Short mmCIF file of C-alpha atoms in Angstrom, two decimals:
data_model
loop_
_atom_site.label_atom_id
_atom_site.label_comp_id
_atom_site.label_asym_id
_atom_site.label_seq_id
_atom_site.Cartn_x
_atom_site.Cartn_y
_atom_site.Cartn_z
CA MET A 1 90.89 -26.70 295.44
CA SER A 2 92.06 -23.76 293.30
CA GLY A 3 89.13 -23.91 290.88
CA LYS A 4 91.42 -23.37 287.88
CA THR A 5 90.35 -24.98 284.61
CA VAL A 6 92.21 -25.52 281.35
CA SER A 7 91.32 -27.18 278.05
CA LEU A 8 93.92 -29.46 276.45
CA GLN A 9 93.95 -30.97 272.98
CA THR A 10 94.97 -34.65 273.02
CA HIS A 11 95.39 -37.56 270.63
CA ASP A 12 94.63 -41.25 271.08
CA ASP A 13 98.27 -42.32 271.31
CA GLU A 14 99.28 -39.80 273.97
CA SER A 15 100.18 -41.47 277.26
CA LEU A 16 98.41 -40.67 280.52
CA GLU A 17 101.74 -39.57 282.00
CA SER A 18 102.27 -37.11 279.16
CA LEU A 19 98.79 -35.68 279.69
CA ARG A 20 99.41 -35.40 283.44
CA LEU A 21 102.62 -33.44 282.88
CA ARG A 22 100.93 -31.12 280.37
CA ALA A 23 98.09 -30.46 282.81
CA GLN A 24 100.60 -29.71 285.56
CA ARG A 25 102.40 -27.15 283.39
CA ALA A 26 99.19 -25.59 282.08
CA LEU A 27 97.86 -25.13 285.61
CA ALA A 28 101.23 -23.86 286.89
CA ALA A 29 100.88 -26.37 289.71
CA GLY A 30 103.26 -28.53 291.69
CA LYS A 31 103.42 -32.27 291.28
CA GLY A 32 99.99 -33.85 291.31
CA ARG A 33 97.82 -36.73 290.13
CA LEU A 34 95.26 -36.88 287.35
CA PHE A 35 91.84 -38.42 288.05
CA SER A 36 89.02 -39.46 285.76
CA SER A 37 85.48 -38.24 286.42
CA ALA A 38 84.88 -41.63 288.08
CA GLY A 39 87.71 -40.96 290.54
CA ASN A 40 90.25 -43.36 289.04
CA VAL A 41 93.94 -42.40 289.06
CA LEU A 42 95.28 -41.84 285.54
CA ASP A 43 99.01 -42.48 285.33
CA GLY A 44 101.66 -44.52 283.57
CA GLU A 45 102.42 -44.97 279.90
CA THR A 46 98.96 -46.29 278.98
CA PRO A 47 97.75 -44.48 275.84
CA LEU A 48 94.54 -42.50 276.08
CA LYS A 49 92.74 -44.78 273.65
CA ARG A 50 93.03 -47.62 276.21
CA ALA A 51 92.09 -45.55 279.25
CA ARG A 52 88.32 -45.91 278.76
CA LEU A 53 87.73 -42.17 278.88
CA GLN A 54 84.79 -40.44 277.22
CA ASN A 55 85.24 -37.75 274.60
CA ALA A 56 85.65 -34.34 276.32
CA GLU A 57 85.42 -36.04 279.73
CA PRO A 58 86.34 -33.56 282.50
CA LEU A 59 89.44 -34.67 284.42
CA THR A 60 90.69 -33.48 287.81
CA PHE A 61 94.31 -32.59 288.55
CA GLN A 62 94.88 -32.95 292.29
CA VAL A 63 97.98 -31.64 294.02
CA GLY A 64 98.47 -33.68 297.18
CA ARG A 65 99.71 -32.40 300.51
CA VAL A 66 103.41 -32.70 301.26
CA ALA A 67 103.94 -35.21 304.08
CA ILE A 68 107.24 -35.83 305.85
CA GLN A 69 108.04 -38.92 307.93
CA ALA A 70 111.28 -39.73 309.73
CA THR A 71 113.29 -42.62 311.12
CA TRP A 72 116.05 -41.85 313.61
CA GLY A 73 118.36 -40.85 310.78
CA ALA A 74 116.42 -40.30 307.55
CA PHE A 75 113.51 -38.40 306.04
CA ALA A 76 110.92 -39.56 303.52
CA THR A 77 108.72 -36.97 301.82
CA ILE A 78 105.51 -37.69 299.93
CA LEU A 79 105.29 -35.28 297.00
CA GLY A 80 102.11 -33.85 295.57
CA ASP A 81 101.81 -36.61 292.98
CA GLY A 82 102.14 -39.40 295.55
CA SER A 83 105.77 -40.19 294.75
CA VAL A 84 108.43 -40.27 297.49
CA VAL A 85 111.84 -38.63 297.98
CA THR A 86 114.22 -39.86 300.70
CA TRP A 87 117.50 -38.57 302.10
CA GLY A 88 119.77 -39.15 305.09
CA ARG A 89 120.46 -42.73 306.18
CA ALA A 90 117.92 -44.06 303.71
CA GLY A 91 118.02 -45.90 300.43
CA SER A 92 114.80 -46.21 298.46
CA SER A 93 116.42 -46.71 295.06
CA GLY A 94 115.47 -50.39 295.02
CA VAL A 95 111.76 -49.59 295.33
CA VAL A 96 111.51 -46.15 293.73
CA GLY A 97 109.48 -47.57 290.84
CA GLN A 98 106.90 -48.90 293.30
CA LEU A 99 106.55 -45.67 295.28
CA LYS A 100 103.64 -44.19 293.36
CA ASN A 101 100.27 -43.03 294.67
CA VAL A 102 101.56 -43.18 298.25
CA GLN A 103 98.95 -42.23 300.86
CA GLN A 104 100.97 -42.31 304.07
CA ILE A 105 104.28 -43.50 305.51
CA GLN A 106 105.14 -45.05 308.87
CA ALA A 107 108.64 -45.65 310.27
CA THR A 108 110.57 -47.80 312.73
CA SER A 109 113.97 -46.61 313.95
CA ALA A 110 115.62 -47.52 310.64
CA ALA A 111 113.01 -48.48 308.04
CA PHE A 112 109.99 -47.07 306.23
CA ALA A 113 106.64 -48.57 305.19
CA ALA A 114 104.43 -46.77 302.68
CA ILE A 115 100.72 -47.44 302.19
CA LEU A 116 99.66 -46.97 298.57
CA VAL A 117 96.25 -45.82 297.38
CA ASP A 118 95.33 -49.42 296.46
CA GLY A 119 96.03 -50.58 300.05
CA SER A 120 99.28 -52.37 299.26
CA VAL A 121 102.54 -51.63 301.12
CA VAL A 122 106.09 -50.86 300.01
CA THR A 123 108.97 -51.11 302.50
CA TRP A 124 112.63 -50.12 302.35
CA GLU A 125 115.84 -49.48 304.26
CA ASN A 126 117.16 -51.81 307.03
CA ALA A 127 115.63 -55.31 306.78
CA ASN A 128 116.30 -55.98 310.48
CA PHE A 129 114.04 -53.04 311.31
CA GLY A 130 111.17 -53.92 308.96
CA GLY A 131 112.60 -52.71 305.67
CA ASP A 132 111.89 -56.04 303.96
CA SER A 133 108.26 -57.20 303.86
CA SER A 134 108.69 -59.74 301.06
CA ASP A 135 107.64 -62.65 303.28
CA VAL A 136 104.22 -61.09 303.90
CA ASN A 137 103.62 -59.06 300.74
CA ASP A 138 100.79 -61.33 299.61
CA GLN A 139 98.99 -60.57 302.90
CA LEU A 140 99.48 -56.80 302.71
CA LYS A 141 96.30 -55.94 300.85
CA HIS A 142 93.68 -53.33 301.74
CA VAL A 143 95.93 -52.02 304.53
CA GLN A 144 94.17 -49.38 306.66
CA GLN A 145 96.93 -48.27 309.02
CA ILE A 146 100.41 -49.24 310.22
CA GLN A 147 101.98 -48.99 313.68
CA ALA A 148 105.65 -49.53 314.58
CA THR A 149 107.94 -50.56 317.40
CA ASN A 150 111.62 -49.66 317.05
CA HIS A 151 112.26 -52.82 315.02
CA ALA A 152 108.95 -54.05 313.56
CA PHE A 153 105.75 -53.04 311.79
CA ALA A 154 102.14 -54.13 312.37
CA ALA A 155 99.52 -53.43 309.69
CA ILE A 156 95.75 -53.52 310.18
CA VAL A 157 94.17 -54.81 306.98
CA GLY A 158 90.63 -54.32 305.71
CA ASP A 159 89.12 -57.35 307.43
CA GLY A 160 90.44 -56.25 310.85
CA SER A 161 93.27 -58.78 311.00
CA VAL A 162 96.94 -57.85 311.50
CA VAL A 163 100.09 -58.56 309.48
CA THR A 164 103.53 -58.12 311.09
CA TRP A 165 107.13 -58.08 309.86
CA GLY A 166 110.62 -57.00 310.93
CA ASP A 167 112.57 -58.33 313.93
CA ALA A 168 110.70 -61.40 315.20
CA ARG A 169 111.86 -60.91 318.81
CA ARG A 170 110.69 -57.31 318.88
CA GLY A 171 107.13 -57.42 317.59
CA ALA A 172 107.30 -58.98 314.13
CA ASP A 173 106.18 -62.45 315.24
CA SER A 174 102.46 -62.41 316.03
CA SER A 175 101.88 -66.08 315.21
CA ALA A 176 101.05 -67.02 318.81
CA VAL A 177 98.10 -64.60 318.85
CA HIS A 178 97.19 -64.66 315.16
CA ASP A 179 93.77 -66.22 315.77
CA GLN A 180 92.94 -63.55 318.37
CA LEU A 181 93.76 -60.63 316.08
CA LYS A 182 90.31 -60.09 314.61
CA ASN A 183 88.34 -56.86 314.29
CA VAL A 184 91.37 -54.84 315.42
CA GLN A 185 90.59 -51.13 315.82
CA GLN A 186 93.94 -49.62 316.75
CA ILE A 187 97.46 -50.61 317.78
CA GLN A 188 99.91 -49.05 320.25
CA ALA A 189 103.59 -49.92 320.78
CA THR A 190 106.41 -49.85 323.32
CA ASN A 191 110.00 -50.18 322.05
CA TYR A 192 109.65 -53.91 321.35
CA ALA A 193 106.00 -54.95 321.80
CA PHE A 194 102.54 -54.24 320.38
CA ALA A 195 99.09 -53.98 321.99
CA ALA A 196 95.97 -54.14 319.81
CA ILE A 197 92.52 -52.95 320.88
CA LEU A 198 89.74 -55.14 319.47
CA GLY A 199 86.24 -54.11 318.50
CA ASN A 200 84.84 -55.64 321.70
CA GLY A 201 87.19 -53.56 323.88
CA GLY A 202 89.56 -56.43 324.60
CA VAL A 203 93.33 -56.28 324.11
CA VAL A 204 95.83 -58.62 322.42
CA THR A 205 99.59 -58.22 322.93
CA TRP A 206 102.72 -59.71 321.40
CA GLY A 207 106.45 -59.03 321.12
CA SER A 208 109.16 -58.89 323.78
CA THR A 209 107.32 -60.01 326.89
CA ALA A 210 108.20 -59.18 330.50
CA GLU A 211 110.29 -56.03 330.02
CA PHE A 212 108.31 -54.42 327.20
CA GLY A 213 104.65 -55.38 327.64
CA GLY A 214 104.31 -58.21 325.14
CA ASP A 215 102.58 -60.38 327.76
CA ARG A 216 99.36 -59.07 329.33
CA SER A 217 98.34 -62.38 330.93
CA ASP A 218 98.48 -60.98 334.49
CA VAL A 219 95.83 -58.37 333.66
CA GLN A 220 93.99 -60.06 330.80
CA PHE A 221 90.67 -60.29 332.62
CA GLN A 222 90.79 -56.60 333.58
CA LEU A 223 91.25 -55.49 329.97
CA LYS A 224 87.62 -54.97 329.03
CA ASN A 225 85.99 -51.95 327.41
CA VAL A 226 89.41 -50.44 326.65
CA CYS A 227 89.12 -47.04 324.93
CA GLN A 228 92.75 -46.18 324.32
CA ILE A 229 96.26 -47.24 325.23
CA GLN A 230 99.31 -45.13 326.04
CA ALA A 231 102.89 -46.45 326.16
CA ASN A 232 106.39 -45.53 327.22
CA CYS A 233 109.47 -47.52 326.17
CA HIS A 234 108.77 -50.43 328.52
CA ALA A 235 105.10 -50.49 329.59
CA PHE A 236 101.49 -49.97 328.54
CA ALA A 237 98.65 -48.09 330.27
CA ALA A 238 95.09 -48.75 329.07
CA MET A 239 92.20 -46.38 329.77
CA LEU A 240 88.87 -48.14 330.24
CA ALA A 241 85.42 -46.77 329.47
CA ASP A 242 84.71 -46.27 333.19
CA GLY A 243 87.77 -43.99 333.58
CA SER A 244 89.95 -46.55 335.34
CA VAL A 245 93.42 -47.66 334.16
CA VAL A 246 95.07 -51.06 333.69
CA THR A 247 98.85 -51.33 333.27
CA TRP A 248 101.34 -54.04 332.32
CA GLY A 249 104.95 -54.38 331.20
CA GLU A 250 108.09 -53.69 333.21
CA ALA A 251 106.83 -53.02 336.73
CA ASP A 252 109.40 -50.37 337.67
CA ALA A 253 108.78 -48.47 334.44
CA GLY A 254 105.05 -48.02 334.98
CA GLY A 255 103.79 -51.53 334.28
CA ASP A 256 102.65 -51.82 337.90
CA SER A 257 100.16 -49.17 339.03
CA SER A 258 98.84 -51.08 342.04
CA ALA A 259 100.08 -48.45 344.50
CA VAL A 260 97.80 -45.81 342.93
CA ARG A 261 94.98 -48.01 341.62
CA ASP A 262 92.41 -46.47 343.96
CA GLN A 263 93.31 -42.98 342.73
CA LEU A 264 93.01 -43.84 339.04
CA LYS A 265 89.36 -42.93 338.59
CA ASN A 266 87.77 -40.61 336.05
CA VAL A 267 91.03 -40.48 334.09
CA GLN A 268 90.85 -38.11 331.11
CA GLN A 269 94.34 -38.32 329.65
CA ILE A 270 97.61 -40.18 330.16
CA GLN A 271 101.08 -38.86 329.34
CA ALA A 272 104.23 -40.99 329.31
CA ALA A 273 107.85 -40.22 330.14
CA LYS A 274 109.65 -42.56 327.75
CA GLU A 275 112.21 -43.94 330.19
CA GLY A 276 109.71 -45.27 332.68
CA ALA A 277 106.79 -43.32 334.15
CA PHE A 278 103.20 -42.28 333.51
CA ALA A 279 101.11 -39.28 334.57
CA ALA A 280 97.31 -39.42 334.45
CA MET A 281 95.14 -36.31 334.39
CA LEU A 282 91.86 -36.78 336.25
CA GLY A 283 88.54 -35.10 335.60
CA ASP A 284 89.06 -32.68 338.48
CA GLY A 285 92.38 -31.45 337.04
CA SER A 286 94.58 -33.31 339.50
CA ILE A 287 97.43 -35.68 338.55
CA VAL A 288 98.29 -39.25 339.52
CA THR A 289 101.76 -40.61 338.72
CA TRP A 290 103.45 -44.02 338.86
CA GLY A 291 106.54 -45.79 337.58
CA ASP A 292 110.21 -45.02 338.22
CA ALA A 293 110.22 -42.36 340.94
CA GLU A 294 113.41 -40.71 339.70
CA TYR A 295 112.03 -40.45 336.17
CA GLY A 296 108.72 -38.79 337.04
CA GLY A 297 106.78 -41.62 338.67
CA ASP A 298 106.65 -39.79 342.02
CA SER A 299 105.00 -36.36 342.06
CA SER A 300 104.46 -36.22 345.83
CA ALA A 301 106.81 -33.23 346.28
CA VAL A 302 104.54 -31.08 344.08
CA GLN A 303 101.21 -32.85 344.55
CA ASP A 304 99.58 -29.92 346.34
CA GLN A 305 100.42 -27.69 343.34
CA LEU A 306 98.95 -30.06 340.75
CA LYS A 307 95.46 -28.62 340.59
CA ASN A 308 93.48 -27.46 337.57
CA VAL A 309 96.03 -28.99 335.20
CA GLN A 310 95.30 -28.25 331.53
CA GLN A 311 98.13 -30.01 329.67
CA ILE A 312 101.09 -32.29 330.38
CA GLN A 313 104.33 -32.62 328.42
CA ALA A 314 107.29 -34.93 329.07
CA THR A 315 110.97 -35.40 328.33
CA ILE A 316 112.35 -38.94 328.60
CA SER A 317 112.42 -38.70 332.41
CA ALA A 318 110.50 -35.63 333.62
CA PHE A 319 107.07 -34.02 333.36
CA ALA A 320 105.83 -30.44 333.00
CA ALA A 321 102.19 -29.54 333.69
CA ILE A 322 100.51 -26.32 332.56
CA LEU A 323 97.95 -25.11 335.10
CA GLY A 324 94.80 -23.14 334.45
CA ASP A 325 96.47 -19.88 335.48
CA GLY A 326 99.27 -20.38 332.93
CA SER A 327 101.93 -21.35 335.45
CA VAL A 328 103.96 -24.58 335.22
CA VAL A 329 104.73 -27.37 337.69
CA THR A 330 107.58 -29.81 337.00
CA TRP A 331 108.83 -33.05 338.54
CA GLY A 332 111.05 -35.99 337.71
CA PHE A 333 114.78 -36.15 336.96
CA ASP A 334 116.17 -32.68 337.72
CA ARG A 335 118.67 -32.49 334.85
CA SER A 336 116.04 -33.59 332.32
CA GLY A 337 113.66 -30.75 333.12
CA GLY A 338 112.21 -31.94 336.41
CA ASP A 339 113.60 -28.85 338.17
CA SER A 340 112.33 -25.54 336.78
CA SER A 341 113.13 -23.45 339.87
CA SER A 342 115.64 -21.26 337.98
CA VAL A 343 112.91 -20.02 335.61
CA ARG A 344 109.82 -20.33 337.81
CA ASP A 345 109.22 -16.57 337.88
CA GLN A 346 109.26 -16.47 334.06
CA LEU A 347 106.77 -19.32 333.62
CA LYS A 348 103.61 -17.25 333.47
CA ASN A 349 100.89 -17.24 330.82
CA VAL A 350 102.32 -20.40 329.27
CA GLN A 351 100.39 -21.54 326.18
CA GLN A 352 102.21 -24.72 325.19
CA ILE A 353 105.35 -26.72 325.93
CA GLN A 354 107.66 -28.69 323.64
CA SER A 355 110.50 -31.01 324.67
CA THR A 356 113.73 -32.59 323.51
CA GLU A 357 114.89 -35.73 325.31
CA GLU A 358 116.16 -33.74 328.31
CA ALA A 359 114.88 -30.16 328.11
CA PHE A 360 111.64 -28.18 327.88
CA ALA A 361 110.70 -25.04 325.92
CA ALA A 362 107.57 -23.12 326.90
CA ILE A 363 105.85 -20.64 324.57
CA LEU A 364 104.30 -17.76 326.51
CA ARG A 365 101.23 -15.75 325.54
CA ASP A 366 103.41 -12.84 324.38
CA GLY A 367 105.28 -15.12 321.94
CA SER A 368 108.48 -15.35 323.96
CA VAL A 369 110.06 -18.66 325.01
CA VAL A 370 111.37 -19.95 328.34
CA THR A 371 113.66 -23.00 328.47
CA TRP A 372 115.06 -25.27 331.18
CA GLY A 373 116.67 -28.68 331.57
CA GLN A 374 119.89 -30.11 330.17
CA VAL A 375 121.87 -27.27 328.57
CA GLU A 376 123.32 -29.57 325.88
CA CYS A 377 119.78 -30.55 324.88
CA GLY A 378 118.33 -27.07 324.46
CA GLY A 379 117.70 -26.15 328.08
CA ASP A 380 119.59 -22.85 327.68
CA SER A 381 118.31 -20.42 325.04
CA SER A 382 120.10 -17.33 326.40
CA ASP A 383 122.17 -16.87 323.22
CA VAL A 384 119.02 -16.44 321.13
CA CYS A 385 116.51 -15.12 323.68
CA HIS A 386 116.46 -11.68 322.02
CA GLN A 387 115.37 -13.38 318.76
CA LEU A 388 112.63 -15.47 320.37
CA LYS A 389 109.76 -13.06 319.89
CA ASN A 390 106.37 -13.72 318.29
CA VAL A 391 107.03 -17.46 318.30
CA GLN A 392 104.21 -19.50 316.72
CA GLN A 393 105.42 -23.04 317.26
CA VAL A 394 108.46 -25.03 318.37
CA GLN A 395 109.73 -28.35 317.03
CA ALA A 396 112.49 -30.54 318.49
CA THR A 397 115.08 -33.17 317.65
CA SER A 398 116.44 -35.20 320.56
CA ALA A 399 118.81 -32.40 321.60
CA ALA A 400 117.83 -29.14 319.84
CA PHE A 401 114.86 -26.84 319.27
CA ALA A 402 113.65 -24.89 316.23
CA ALA A 403 111.11 -22.08 316.63
CA ILE A 404 108.98 -20.67 313.80
CA LEU A 405 108.29 -16.96 314.24
CA VAL A 406 105.23 -15.08 313.02
CA ASP A 407 107.20 -13.68 310.07
CA GLY A 408 108.10 -17.21 308.91
CA SER A 409 111.74 -17.07 310.00
CA VAL A 410 113.31 -19.72 312.23
CA VAL A 411 115.42 -19.55 315.39
CA THR A 412 117.38 -22.60 316.59
CA TRP A 413 119.31 -23.51 319.74
CA GLY A 414 120.69 -26.55 321.53
CA ASN A 415 123.25 -29.08 320.33
CA ALA A 416 124.60 -27.99 316.93
CA ASN A 417 125.13 -31.61 315.87
CA PHE A 418 121.40 -32.19 316.38
CA GLY A 419 120.13 -29.14 314.49
CA GLY A 420 120.75 -26.43 317.07
CA ASP A 421 122.70 -24.33 314.55
CA SER A 422 120.88 -23.32 311.35
CA SER A 423 123.26 -20.51 310.36
CA ASP A 424 124.24 -22.21 307.08
CA VAL A 425 120.63 -22.14 305.83
CA ASN A 426 119.18 -19.09 307.58
CA ASP A 427 118.88 -17.18 304.31
CA GLN A 428 116.64 -19.98 302.99
CA LEU A 429 114.46 -20.16 306.10
CA LYS A 430 111.86 -17.61 305.08
CA ASN A 431 108.08 -18.01 305.11
CA VAL A 432 108.46 -21.37 306.87
CA GLN A 433 105.13 -23.11 307.39
CA GLN A 434 106.02 -26.31 309.21
CA ILE A 435 109.04 -28.17 310.56
CA GLN A 436 109.62 -31.91 310.98
CA ALA A 437 112.50 -33.64 312.75
CA THR A 438 114.49 -36.84 313.00
CA ARG A 439 116.48 -37.45 316.17
CA TYR A 440 119.39 -35.55 314.60
CA ALA A 441 118.08 -33.10 311.99
CA PHE A 442 115.28 -30.74 310.95
CA ALA A 443 113.35 -30.34 307.68
CA ALA A 444 111.35 -27.15 307.10
CA ILE A 445 108.57 -26.79 304.52
CA VAL A 446 108.72 -23.27 303.09
CA GLY A 447 105.78 -21.31 301.72
CA ASP A 448 106.74 -21.97 298.11
CA GLY A 449 106.66 -25.70 298.85
CA SER A 450 110.41 -26.29 298.89
CA VAL A 451 112.18 -28.08 301.76
CA VAL A 452 115.20 -26.81 303.73
CA THR A 453 117.22 -29.14 305.98
CA TRP A 454 119.93 -28.79 308.62
CA GLY A 455 121.53 -30.77 311.44
CA HIS A 456 123.61 -33.94 311.32
CA ALA A 457 124.40 -34.31 307.62
CA ILE A 458 124.11 -38.07 307.14
CA SER A 459 121.07 -38.30 309.40
CA GLY A 460 118.84 -36.06 307.31
CA GLY A 461 120.49 -32.67 307.72
CA ASP A 462 121.92 -32.69 304.19
CA SER A 463 119.37 -32.99 301.37
CA PHE A 464 121.68 -31.65 298.64
CA ALA A 465 121.54 -34.88 296.64
CA VAL A 466 117.76 -34.54 296.21
CA ARG A 467 117.51 -30.75 296.10
CA ASP A 468 116.07 -30.73 292.59
CA GLN A 469 113.23 -33.02 293.65
CA LEU A 470 112.54 -30.88 296.72
CA SER A 471 112.49 -27.57 294.87
CA CYS A 472 109.44 -25.32 294.85
CA ASP A 473 108.32 -26.34 291.37
CA GLN A 474 108.10 -29.95 292.47
CA LEU A 475 106.18 -29.65 295.74
CA ALA A 476 102.78 -28.49 296.88
CA LEU A 477 102.50 -27.26 300.44
CA GLY A 478 100.34 -29.24 302.84
CA GLU A 479 100.30 -31.00 306.16
CA TYR A 480 102.79 -33.51 307.48
CA TYR A 481 102.82 -36.19 310.14
CA GLY A 482 105.72 -37.39 312.28
CA HIS A 483 107.46 -40.01 314.27
CA ARG A 484 110.05 -39.21 316.85
#
């Protein structure tokens, strides 16, 4: 809240939209929404005389936080006034008039779903991926949150029930379990299946069955007092209140944890390698792994080193654990970051780790960065290592990294087609606050609220067509959320 106040003269026939725009200009603010003293949104062409406002009633102009969401090939940005701008492989023109007062956006691989302030939902892009919700629009009321597989959406509505749409074979058909989906608290997803945690701690699943976790019948009676669920592409892992773990889905991808069941006690956190393995951090700082051995499911070669683990990060097929002394232990597929022997001596005082699909980047306490893994995916930062100083955070596409430095500049490396080369926009990348990514491109929110993009042009790297809407006088800086 800036605390600024202005007084505006109005007349009965002036529209609410006109008043909103005048308030925005008078306050020298970015796009925002106008609220009555009762908290009602004031927008549209309704004249003031019909808006049921009191004479000299104080109104509030609220500039919302910029939020960026991404499919595999497109970005959608919520502006300060709750409207939405899209670019890349996205087309929202058919619903642009409905995209007002947007609260949040969720995405499948190729479609978006926006929750509006009134709890309704607007969807767009590829219908086969959930971009068409017309069959269930009458059910999408008072929506609280939305989760997504690659091809379908699942919305929790106000009464705790669930509404699904998209590809029926990949999570959109929940008819078989509709009567069980009551008092749903949260939903997790593999590539093609959903798992919902109920208020009583039970779990309901649907979607593609054997290979993706849509059928939990083999473990149904063990799924009691579930606190949270983690997922990779093919399997689910549920943490129970007593610290034990129950798994289901494709057995070889982590759906079968029977070999380590006795070790899975006092579990604090679970991390997933997308291609087929899980790693559980226990209360004593040790690690238990299961799933595809080649993809990180077997940590026996480094088990004696996995003590006092603080954090775990993963590529699609390897894990990296930060220990209490700031060193790092890795395992899994060598080329995807499972082998860090070439940089072991540099991995000291590590603060955090980020990953592309097949490489890791570690930020050290002194602000420098150490990388390893597949060279084509960002595992080699030697060309920019002299620039990687005072790094604050690192973001990643599937094959490139982008680091924000303390002075607000950005350094990139990895596959140029995936955002590893930002040379064309480097002069614009100043005072960068946050970066979001699709699989192929980056979008940076700059201090003045504008957005700068680079990477694969048609997958979000080129925002030229919407540059006027993304300029600094249109946006208000805030937080974002993401989907990789």
